[in-house]
Coordinates of C-alpha atoms in Angstrom, one line a residue:
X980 CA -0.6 -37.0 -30.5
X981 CA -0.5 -33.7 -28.8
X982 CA 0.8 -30.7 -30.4
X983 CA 1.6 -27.2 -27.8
X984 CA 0.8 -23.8 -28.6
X985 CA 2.2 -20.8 -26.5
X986 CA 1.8 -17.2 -27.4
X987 CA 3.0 -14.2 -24.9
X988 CA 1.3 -11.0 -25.1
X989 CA 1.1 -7.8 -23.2
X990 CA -1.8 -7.0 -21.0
X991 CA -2.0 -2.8 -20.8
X992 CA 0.7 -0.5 -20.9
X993 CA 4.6 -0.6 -21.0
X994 CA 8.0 0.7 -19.7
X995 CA 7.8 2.9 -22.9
X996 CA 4.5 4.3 -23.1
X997 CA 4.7 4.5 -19.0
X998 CA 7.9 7.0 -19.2
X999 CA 6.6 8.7 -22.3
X1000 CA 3.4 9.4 -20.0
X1001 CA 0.9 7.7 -23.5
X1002 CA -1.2 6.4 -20.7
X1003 CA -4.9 7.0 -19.7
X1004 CA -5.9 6.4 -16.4
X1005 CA -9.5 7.9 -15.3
X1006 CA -9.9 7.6 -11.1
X1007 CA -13.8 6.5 -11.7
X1008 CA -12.8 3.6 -13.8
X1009 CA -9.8 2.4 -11.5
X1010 CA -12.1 2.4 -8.3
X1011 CA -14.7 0.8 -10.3
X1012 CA -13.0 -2.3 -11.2
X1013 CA -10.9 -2.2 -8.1
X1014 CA -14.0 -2.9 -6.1
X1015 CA -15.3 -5.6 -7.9
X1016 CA -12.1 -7.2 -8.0
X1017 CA -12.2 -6.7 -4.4
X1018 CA -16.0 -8.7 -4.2
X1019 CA -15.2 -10.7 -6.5
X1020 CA -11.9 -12.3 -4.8
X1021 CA -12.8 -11.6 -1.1
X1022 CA -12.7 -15.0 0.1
X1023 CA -9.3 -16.0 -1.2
X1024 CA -7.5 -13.0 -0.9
X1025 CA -8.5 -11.5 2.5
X1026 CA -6.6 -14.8 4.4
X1027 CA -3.4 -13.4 2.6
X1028 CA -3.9 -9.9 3.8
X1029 CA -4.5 -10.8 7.5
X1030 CA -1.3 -13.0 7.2
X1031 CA 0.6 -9.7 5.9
X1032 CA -0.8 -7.9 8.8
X1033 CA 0.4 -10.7 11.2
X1034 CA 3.9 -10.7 10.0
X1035 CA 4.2 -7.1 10.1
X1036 CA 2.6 -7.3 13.9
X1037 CA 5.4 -9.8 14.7
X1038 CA 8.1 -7.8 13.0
X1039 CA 7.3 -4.6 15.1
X1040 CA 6.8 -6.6 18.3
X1041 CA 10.2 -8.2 17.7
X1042 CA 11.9 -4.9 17.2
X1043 CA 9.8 -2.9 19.6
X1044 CA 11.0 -5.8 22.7
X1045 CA 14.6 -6.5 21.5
X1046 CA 15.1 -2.5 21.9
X1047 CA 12.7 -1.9 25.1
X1048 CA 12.8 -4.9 26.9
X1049 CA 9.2 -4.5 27.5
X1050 CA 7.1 -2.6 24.6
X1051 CA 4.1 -2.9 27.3
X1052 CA 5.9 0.3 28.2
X1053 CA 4.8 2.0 25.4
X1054 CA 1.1 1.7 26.3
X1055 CA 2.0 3.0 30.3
X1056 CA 3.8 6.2 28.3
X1057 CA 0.6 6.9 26.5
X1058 CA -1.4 6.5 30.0
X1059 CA 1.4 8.7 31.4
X1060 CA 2.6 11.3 28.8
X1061 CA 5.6 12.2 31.6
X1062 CA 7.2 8.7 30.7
X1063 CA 7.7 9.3 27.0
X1064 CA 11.3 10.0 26.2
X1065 CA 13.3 9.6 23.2
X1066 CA 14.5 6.4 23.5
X1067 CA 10.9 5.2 23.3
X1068 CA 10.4 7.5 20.2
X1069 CA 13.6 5.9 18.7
X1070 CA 12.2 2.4 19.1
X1071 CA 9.4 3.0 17.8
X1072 CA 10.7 4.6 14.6
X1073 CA 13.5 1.8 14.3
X1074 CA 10.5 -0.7 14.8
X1075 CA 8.4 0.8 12.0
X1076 CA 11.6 1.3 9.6
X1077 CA 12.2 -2.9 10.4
X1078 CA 8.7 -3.9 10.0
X1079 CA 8.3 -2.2 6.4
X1080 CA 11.8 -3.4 5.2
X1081 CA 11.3 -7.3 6.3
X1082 CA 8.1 -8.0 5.4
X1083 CA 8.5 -6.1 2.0
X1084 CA 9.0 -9.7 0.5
X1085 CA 6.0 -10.5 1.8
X1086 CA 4.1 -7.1 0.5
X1087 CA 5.5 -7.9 -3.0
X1088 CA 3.4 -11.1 -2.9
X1089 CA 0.0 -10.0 -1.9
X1090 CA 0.8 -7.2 -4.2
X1091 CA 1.7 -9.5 -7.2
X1092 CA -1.6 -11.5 -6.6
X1093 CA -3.6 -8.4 -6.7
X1094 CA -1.8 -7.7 -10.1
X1095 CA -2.9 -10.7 -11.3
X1096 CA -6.4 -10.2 -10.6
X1097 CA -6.2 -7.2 -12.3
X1098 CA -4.8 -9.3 -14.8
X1099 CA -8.0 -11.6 -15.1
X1100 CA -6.3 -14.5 -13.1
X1101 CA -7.6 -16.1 -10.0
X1102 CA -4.8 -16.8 -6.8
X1103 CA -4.9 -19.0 -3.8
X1104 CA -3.9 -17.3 -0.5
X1105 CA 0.0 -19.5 -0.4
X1106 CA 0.5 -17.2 -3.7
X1107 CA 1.7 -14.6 -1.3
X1108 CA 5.0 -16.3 -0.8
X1109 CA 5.3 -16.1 -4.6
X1110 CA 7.4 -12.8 -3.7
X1111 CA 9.9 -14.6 -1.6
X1112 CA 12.0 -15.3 -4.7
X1113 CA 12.4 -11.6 -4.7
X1114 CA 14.1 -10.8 -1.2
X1115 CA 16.6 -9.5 -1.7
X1116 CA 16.0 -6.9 -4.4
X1117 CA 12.5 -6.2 -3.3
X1118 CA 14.5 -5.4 0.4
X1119 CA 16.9 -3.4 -1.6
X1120 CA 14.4 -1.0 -3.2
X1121 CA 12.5 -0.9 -0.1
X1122 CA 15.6 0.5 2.0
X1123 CA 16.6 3.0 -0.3
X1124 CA 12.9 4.3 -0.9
X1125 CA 12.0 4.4 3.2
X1126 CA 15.9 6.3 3.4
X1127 CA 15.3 8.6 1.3
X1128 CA 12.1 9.4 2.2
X1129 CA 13.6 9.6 6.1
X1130 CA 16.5 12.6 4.6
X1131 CA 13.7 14.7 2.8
X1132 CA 11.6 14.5 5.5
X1133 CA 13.4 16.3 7.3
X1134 CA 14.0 19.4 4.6
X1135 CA 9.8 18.9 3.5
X1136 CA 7.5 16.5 5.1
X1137 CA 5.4 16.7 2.1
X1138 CA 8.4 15.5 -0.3
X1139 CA 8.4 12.2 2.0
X1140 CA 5.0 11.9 0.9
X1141 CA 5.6 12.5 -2.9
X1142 CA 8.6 10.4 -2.7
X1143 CA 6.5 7.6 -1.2
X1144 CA 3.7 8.0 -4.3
X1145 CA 7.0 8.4 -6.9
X1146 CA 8.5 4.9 -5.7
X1147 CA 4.7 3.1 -5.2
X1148 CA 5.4 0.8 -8.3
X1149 CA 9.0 0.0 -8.1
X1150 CA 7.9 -3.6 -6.2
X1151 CA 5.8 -5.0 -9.4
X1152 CA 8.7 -3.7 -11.8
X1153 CA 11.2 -6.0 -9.7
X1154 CA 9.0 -8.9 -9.8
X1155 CA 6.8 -8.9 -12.9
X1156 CA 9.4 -7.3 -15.3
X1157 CA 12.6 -8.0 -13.6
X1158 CA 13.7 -4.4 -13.4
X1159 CA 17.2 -4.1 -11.2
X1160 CA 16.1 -2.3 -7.7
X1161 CA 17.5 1.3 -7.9
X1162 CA 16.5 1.1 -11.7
X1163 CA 12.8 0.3 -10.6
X1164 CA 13.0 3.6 -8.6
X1165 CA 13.6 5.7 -11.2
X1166 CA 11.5 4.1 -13.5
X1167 CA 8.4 4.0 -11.0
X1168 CA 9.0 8.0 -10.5
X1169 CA 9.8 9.1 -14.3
X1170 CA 6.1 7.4 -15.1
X1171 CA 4.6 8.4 -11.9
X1172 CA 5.2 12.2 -12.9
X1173 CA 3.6 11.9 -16.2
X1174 CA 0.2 11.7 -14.5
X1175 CA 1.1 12.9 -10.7
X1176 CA -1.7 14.9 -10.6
X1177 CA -4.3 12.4 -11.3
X1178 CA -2.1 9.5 -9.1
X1179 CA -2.0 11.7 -6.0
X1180 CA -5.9 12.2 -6.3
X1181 CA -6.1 8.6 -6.2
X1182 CA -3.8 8.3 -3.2
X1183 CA -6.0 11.1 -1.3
X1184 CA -8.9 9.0 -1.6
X1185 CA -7.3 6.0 -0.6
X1186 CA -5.9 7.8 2.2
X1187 CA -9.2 9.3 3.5
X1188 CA -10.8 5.7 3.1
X1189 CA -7.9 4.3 5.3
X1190 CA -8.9 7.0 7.9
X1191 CA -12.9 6.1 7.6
X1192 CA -11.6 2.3 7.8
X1193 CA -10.5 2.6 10.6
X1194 CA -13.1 4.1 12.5
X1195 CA -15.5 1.7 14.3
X1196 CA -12.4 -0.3 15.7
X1197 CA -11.0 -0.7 12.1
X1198 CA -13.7 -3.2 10.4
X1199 CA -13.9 -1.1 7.4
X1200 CA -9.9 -2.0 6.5
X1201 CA -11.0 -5.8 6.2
X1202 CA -12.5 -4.5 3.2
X1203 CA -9.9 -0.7 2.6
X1204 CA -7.3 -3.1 2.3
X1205 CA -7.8 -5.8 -0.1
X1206 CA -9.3 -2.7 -2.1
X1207 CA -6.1 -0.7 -2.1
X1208 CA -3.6 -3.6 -3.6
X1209 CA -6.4 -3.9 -6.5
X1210 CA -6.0 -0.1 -6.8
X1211 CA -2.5 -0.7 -7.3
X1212 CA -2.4 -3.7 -9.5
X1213 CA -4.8 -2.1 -12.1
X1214 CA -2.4 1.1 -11.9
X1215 CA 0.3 -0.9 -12.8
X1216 CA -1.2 -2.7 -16.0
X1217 CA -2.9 0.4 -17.3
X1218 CA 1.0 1.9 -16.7
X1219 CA 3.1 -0.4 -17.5
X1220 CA 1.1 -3.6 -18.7
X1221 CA 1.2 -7.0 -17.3
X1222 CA 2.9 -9.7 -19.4
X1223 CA 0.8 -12.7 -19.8
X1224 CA 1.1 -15.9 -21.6
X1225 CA -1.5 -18.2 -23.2
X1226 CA -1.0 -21.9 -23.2
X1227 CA -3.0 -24.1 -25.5
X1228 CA -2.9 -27.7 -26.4
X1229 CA -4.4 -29.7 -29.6
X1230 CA -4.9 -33.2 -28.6
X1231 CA -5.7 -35.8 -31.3
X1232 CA -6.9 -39.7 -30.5
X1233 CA -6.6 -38.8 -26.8
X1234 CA -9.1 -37.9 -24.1
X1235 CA -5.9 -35.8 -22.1
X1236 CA -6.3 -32.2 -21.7
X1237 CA -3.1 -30.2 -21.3
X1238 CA -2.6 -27.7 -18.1
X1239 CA -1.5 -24.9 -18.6
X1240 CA 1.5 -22.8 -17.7
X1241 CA 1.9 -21.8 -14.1
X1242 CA 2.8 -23.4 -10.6
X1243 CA 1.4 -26.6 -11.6
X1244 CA -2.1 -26.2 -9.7
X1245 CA -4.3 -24.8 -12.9
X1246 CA -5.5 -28.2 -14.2
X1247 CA -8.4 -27.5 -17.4
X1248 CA -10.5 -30.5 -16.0
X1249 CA -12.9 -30.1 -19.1
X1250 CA -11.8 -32.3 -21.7
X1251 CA -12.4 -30.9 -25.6
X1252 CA -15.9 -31.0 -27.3
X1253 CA -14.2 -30.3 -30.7
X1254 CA -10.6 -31.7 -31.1
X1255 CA -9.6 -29.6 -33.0
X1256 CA -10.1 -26.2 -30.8
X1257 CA -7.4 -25.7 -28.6
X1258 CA -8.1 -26.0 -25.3
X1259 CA -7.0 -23.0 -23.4
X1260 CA -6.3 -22.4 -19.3
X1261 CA -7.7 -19.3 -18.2
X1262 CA -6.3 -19.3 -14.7
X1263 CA -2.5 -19.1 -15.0
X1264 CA -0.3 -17.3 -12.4
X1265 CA 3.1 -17.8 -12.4
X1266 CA 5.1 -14.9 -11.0

């Protein structure tokens, strides 16, 4: 006889406290954790970044050729500053603008995984198609955020950039609390605002650790990266909280432990020492 338990909670903050700006987040303690959640998952997560970084590759390559012909002509432009023109200026922009609007699906995965560590849960590198499901709203929010960013721009380059740190948690409010895509927006920016001043010293850092990243042919990003969606994910819970769910089963006159809920590959291989302590899965990601 096996009896179920399942109890949801809330991990963090919420939608409510995030808007009404009750929320404490100290830069110190954020970097903190986010590096050794970075350590800590290195093996399994880095594979899932360096496929995000191929797709986005192929994306811009695609674009970059089905506009140029060539996009070796790029490089003979830089060689030869009298080539550049504004067609190749044009493809460029278009091939950045493609590049961040179809692999956003694939952004929303890695960025969901980092959540989850945040969260306390451990991922496997295919988890970063875990944001497929959300296509077509995640591509939604991403196109009206990179458009609007491209009209203020060209008022105040620096509202692009607040825009871009107003908008930078509308892809975890699609896909972990199902928020609409232009509703995510708004939400993202009404919480962002409560605490913009301590947010865009966060983003500074990050942004000046890109740049050292990527000095010495890049090597640091292998580790900027991976650091940067932790950064994000433990934003996100400590804004808005991460719903979790706890999954425990009472087995009695049988040796059968209960997995718990997920995708179906967190099996408790540890059978009971008491029956009658639940036996609980720690490692549950199910996005």
């Amino acid at each position: 006889m096996k009896n179920d338990f399942e109890r949801d909670f809330n991990l963090g903050g919420s939608i409510e406290r995030a808007i009404s700006g009750q929320y404490e987040l100290k830069a110190g303690a954020v970097f903190q954790e986010a590096w050794k959640q970075t350590i800590k998952h290195f093996m399994s997560f880095s594979p899932a970044i360096v496929a995000l970084i191929l797709v986005q590759l192929a994306i811009f390559y695609i674009a970059l050729q089905l506009q140029l012909g060539d996009p070796s002509i790029i490089l003979q432009a830089f060689q030869d500053p009298s080539l550049l023109n504004d067609k190749i200026f044009q493809a460029i922009f278009v091939a950045n603008f493609s590049y961040e609007v179809v692999s956003a699906p694939v952004y929303a995965g890695i960025s969901l995984m980092a959540m989850s560590h945040a969260a306390g849960l451990s991922t496997k590198s295919r988890h970063i198609a875990k944001g497929l499901q959300y296509t077509v709203p995640v591509i939604i929010a991403t196109l009206f955020s990179l458009v609007l960013q491209g009209v203020v721009s060209m008022i105040l380059p620096f509202l692009s950039m607040y825009l871009s740190l107003a908008f930078s948690q509308s892809i975890l409010l699609i896909c972990e609390k199902k928020v609409p895509p232009l509703q995510s927006l708004l939400l993202s920016l009404r919480a962002v605002n409560k605490k913009i001043f301590v947010l865009a010293g966060i983003y500074i850092i990050l942004v000046l650790m890109f740049i050292a990243g990527a000095m010495f042919y890049g090597i640091g990003l292998i580790f900027v990266l991976p650091f940067f969606f932790h950064v994000k994910g433990i934003l996100y819970r400590e804004m808005f909280g991460i719903k979790l769910k706890i999954v425990a089963s009472q087995d009695h006159g049988s040796d059968d432990s209960s997995d718990g809920d997920g995708d179906g590959d967190n099996h408790n291989n540890t059978p009971p020492s008491d029956s009658d302590k639940p036996n609980k899965n720690p490692e549950v990601f199910d996005a």
